[in-house]
């Protein structure tokens, strides 16, 4: 069965390739301003919107197609504030300064849609990982932002890149912080016989 990743994220593609799951990419264009304030509910809702948008496109092309679609969305929550992707470098600096020396949580919502025999099965879940940052000086923040790495990442950092040096502690799934908790995703695909 064909697996479609409904995401333009290079990190998500890398993780799928790393574990050897064959897939295609179809990016869904959805409005992410949906007004939900609770991070777990927000990422679940957005993952569902992204996956459903791609599902509908494929069904329009071939109503008998059998496939699985994976949609995902990631945010960082610092207290009550949800930190998505920064608007610009100034916003990235604000986000990183706020997280310096603090504990936060990364939430990724995942929706897996499996289309078979004209029917669609859906599983949607959210994974939470706690993270603790070291104190980060203003010069270090400026250097990191100048690298360009913060621009397309929730919370304005990528744990898998240069920012790793500021991560003191994580509790939970590392891949969730990267934006794609692959273990529960693969478990879901195996449960429905999409992969072995």
Short mmCIF file of C-alpha atoms in Angstrom, two decimals:
data_model
loop_
_atom_site.label_atom_id
_atom_site.label_comp_id
_atom_site.label_asym_id
_atom_site.label_seq_id
_atom_site.Cartn_x
_atom_site.Cartn_y
_atom_site.Cartn_z
CA UNK A 1 0.00 0.00 0.00
CA UNK A 2 1.28 3.44 -0.93
CA UNK A 3 2.18 5.71 2.01
CA UNK A 4 1.80 9.47 1.56
CA UNK A 5 3.52 11.91 3.89
CA UNK A 6 1.40 15.08 4.02
CA UNK A 7 4.32 17.32 5.01
CA UNK A 8 7.04 19.41 3.41
CA UNK A 9 9.32 18.96 6.45
CA UNK A 10 12.76 17.65 5.49
CA UNK A 11 13.16 16.30 9.04
CA UNK A 12 10.05 14.13 8.69
CA UNK A 13 11.27 12.86 5.32
CA UNK A 14 14.68 12.05 6.83
CA UNK A 15 13.12 10.03 9.66
CA UNK A 16 10.94 8.01 7.26
CA UNK A 17 14.01 7.30 5.11
CA UNK A 18 16.12 6.47 8.18
CA UNK A 19 13.74 3.69 9.26
CA UNK A 20 13.26 2.40 5.71
CA UNK A 21 9.55 3.10 5.23
CA UNK A 22 8.89 3.86 1.54
CA UNK A 23 6.73 6.94 1.00
CA UNK A 24 5.77 9.80 -1.28
CA UNK A 25 5.30 13.45 -0.31
CA UNK A 26 2.17 15.48 -1.00
CA UNK A 27 2.08 18.81 0.75
CA UNK A 28 -1.25 19.99 2.06
CA UNK A 29 -1.99 23.70 2.11
CA UNK A 30 -4.28 24.33 5.06
CA UNK A 31 -4.99 27.41 7.18
CA UNK A 32 -3.23 26.75 10.48
CA UNK A 33 -4.94 29.62 12.34
CA UNK A 34 -7.78 27.62 13.84
CA UNK A 35 -8.04 29.30 17.24
CA UNK A 36 -7.34 26.28 19.49
CA UNK A 37 -5.27 27.26 22.56
CA UNK A 38 -4.45 23.86 24.10
CA UNK A 39 -1.30 22.47 22.45
CA UNK A 40 -2.30 18.77 22.34
CA UNK A 41 -5.70 19.61 20.86
CA UNK A 42 -4.18 22.09 18.40
CA UNK A 43 -1.60 19.68 16.95
CA UNK A 44 -4.14 16.86 16.69
CA UNK A 45 -6.60 19.13 14.86
CA UNK A 46 -3.92 20.44 12.47
CA UNK A 47 -2.55 16.97 11.73
CA UNK A 48 -6.09 15.85 10.87
CA UNK A 49 -6.69 18.88 8.60
CA UNK A 50 -3.42 18.24 6.74
CA UNK A 51 -4.04 14.51 6.28
CA UNK A 52 -7.69 15.02 5.25
CA UNK A 53 -6.73 17.64 2.64
CA UNK A 54 -4.34 15.18 0.96
CA UNK A 55 -6.83 12.30 1.24
CA UNK A 56 -9.50 14.35 -0.55
CA UNK A 57 -7.06 15.29 -3.36
CA UNK A 58 -6.12 11.65 -3.97
CA UNK A 59 -9.75 10.45 -3.92
CA UNK A 60 -10.62 13.13 -6.52
CA UNK A 61 -7.93 11.67 -8.78
CA UNK A 62 -8.82 8.01 -8.14
CA UNK A 63 -11.78 7.10 -5.92
CA UNK A 64 -10.65 3.45 -5.81
CA UNK A 65 -7.08 4.18 -4.70
CA UNK A 66 -5.80 2.35 -1.61
CA UNK A 67 -3.23 4.23 0.43
CA UNK A 68 -2.23 5.58 3.83
CA UNK A 69 -1.73 9.29 4.57
CA UNK A 70 0.29 10.61 7.50
CA UNK A 71 -0.27 14.19 8.65
CA UNK A 72 1.71 15.79 11.48
CA UNK A 73 2.03 19.10 13.26
CA UNK A 74 4.44 20.19 16.01
CA UNK A 75 4.44 23.05 18.51
CA UNK A 76 6.42 23.98 21.60
CA UNK A 77 4.50 25.02 24.70
CA UNK A 78 6.15 27.28 27.25
CA UNK A 79 3.68 27.59 30.08
CA UNK A 80 0.44 28.73 28.43
CA UNK A 81 2.17 30.12 25.33
CA UNK A 82 2.24 28.05 22.16
CA UNK A 83 5.40 28.59 20.11
CA UNK A 84 4.98 27.62 16.48
CA UNK A 85 7.36 28.54 13.66
CA UNK A 86 8.84 32.04 14.07
CA UNK A 87 7.58 34.79 11.75
CA UNK A 88 11.10 36.23 11.37
CA UNK A 89 14.49 36.39 13.12
CA UNK A 90 13.20 38.86 15.73
CA UNK A 91 10.40 36.46 16.63
CA UNK A 92 12.92 33.57 16.74
CA UNK A 93 15.10 35.52 19.18
CA UNK A 94 12.10 36.25 21.41
CA UNK A 95 11.18 32.56 21.47
CA UNK A 96 14.68 31.32 22.25
CA UNK A 97 15.20 33.97 24.97
CA UNK A 98 11.92 32.90 26.58
CA UNK A 99 13.03 29.24 26.61
CA UNK A 100 16.56 29.92 27.91
CA UNK A 101 17.01 28.18 31.28
CA UNK A 102 13.37 27.02 31.23
CA UNK A 103 11.37 23.82 30.95
CA UNK A 104 8.96 23.46 28.05
CA UNK A 105 7.07 20.74 26.24
CA UNK A 106 7.03 19.71 22.61
CA UNK A 107 3.76 18.36 21.22
CA UNK A 108 3.36 16.57 17.93
CA UNK A 109 -0.05 15.61 16.66
CA UNK A 110 -0.25 12.78 14.14
CA UNK A 111 -3.15 11.61 12.00
CA UNK A 112 -2.91 8.37 10.04
CA UNK A 113 -5.64 7.82 7.45
CA UNK A 114 -5.89 4.42 5.80
CA UNK A 115 -8.05 4.14 2.69
CA UNK A 116 -9.05 0.61 1.71
CA UNK A 117 -12.12 -0.92 0.01
CA UNK A 118 -13.69 2.53 -0.33
CA UNK A 119 -13.56 3.14 3.42
CA UNK A 120 -11.27 5.33 5.53
CA UNK A 121 -9.93 4.42 8.97
CA UNK A 122 -8.47 7.26 11.04
CA UNK A 123 -6.17 7.33 14.06
CA UNK A 124 -5.20 10.65 15.61
CA UNK A 125 -2.94 11.04 18.62
CA UNK A 126 -0.56 13.53 20.26
CA UNK A 127 2.84 12.85 21.79
CA UNK A 128 4.35 15.11 24.47
CA UNK A 129 8.06 15.37 25.30
CA UNK A 130 9.42 17.54 28.10
CA UNK A 131 12.57 19.50 27.50
CA UNK A 132 14.87 21.58 29.71
CA UNK A 133 17.16 24.24 28.22
CA UNK A 134 20.45 25.55 29.53
CA UNK A 135 20.87 29.28 30.02
CA UNK A 136 21.73 30.76 26.60
CA UNK A 137 23.59 34.07 26.30
CA UNK A 138 22.39 36.79 23.96
CA UNK A 139 25.52 36.35 21.80
CA UNK A 140 24.87 32.60 21.50
CA UNK A 141 21.24 33.26 20.56
CA UNK A 142 22.33 35.76 17.89
CA UNK A 143 24.91 33.32 16.50
CA UNK A 144 22.34 30.53 16.36
CA UNK A 145 19.75 32.68 14.62
CA UNK A 146 22.37 33.90 12.12
CA UNK A 147 22.92 30.23 11.14
CA UNK A 148 19.38 30.23 9.67
CA UNK A 149 18.52 26.98 11.43
CA UNK A 150 15.69 28.48 13.50
CA UNK A 151 13.58 29.74 10.60
CA UNK A 152 11.21 26.87 9.85
CA UNK A 153 11.07 25.13 13.21
CA UNK A 154 8.52 25.13 16.01
CA UNK A 155 9.94 26.98 19.01
CA UNK A 156 12.67 28.41 16.72
CA UNK A 157 15.18 25.60 17.25
CA UNK A 158 16.18 22.20 15.92
CA UNK A 159 17.43 19.71 18.50
CA UNK A 160 19.06 17.64 15.74
CA UNK A 161 21.29 20.56 14.68
CA UNK A 162 23.47 23.22 16.30
CA UNK A 163 20.95 23.82 19.07
CA UNK A 164 21.68 20.41 20.65
CA UNK A 165 24.39 22.06 22.76
CA UNK A 166 21.73 23.95 24.76
CA UNK A 167 19.46 21.01 25.56
CA UNK A 168 20.08 19.94 29.17
CA UNK A 169 17.50 17.23 29.50
CA UNK A 170 14.62 15.56 27.68
CA UNK A 171 11.89 13.33 29.05
CA UNK A 172 10.18 11.28 26.40
CA UNK A 173 10.54 10.65 22.68
CA UNK A 174 13.53 12.38 21.04
CA UNK A 175 11.98 12.01 17.57
CA UNK A 176 8.92 13.87 18.81
CA UNK A 177 11.12 16.93 19.38
CA UNK A 178 12.36 16.60 15.81
CA UNK A 179 8.66 16.65 14.85
CA UNK A 180 7.87 13.04 13.99
CA UNK A 181 7.39 10.41 16.74
CA UNK A 182 8.20 7.47 14.49
CA UNK A 183 7.63 4.60 16.96
CA UNK A 184 3.86 5.15 17.48
CA UNK A 185 3.48 6.02 13.78
CA UNK A 186 5.12 2.74 12.70
CA UNK A 187 3.07 0.83 15.31
CA UNK A 188 -0.12 2.28 13.81
CA UNK A 189 0.93 1.37 10.24
CA UNK A 190 1.79 -2.18 11.34
CA UNK A 191 -1.55 -2.60 13.16
CA UNK A 192 -3.39 -1.98 9.90
CA UNK A 193 -1.04 -4.08 7.80
CA UNK A 194 0.39 -1.12 5.88
CA UNK A 195 3.96 -2.14 6.79
CA UNK A 196 5.41 -5.33 8.24
#
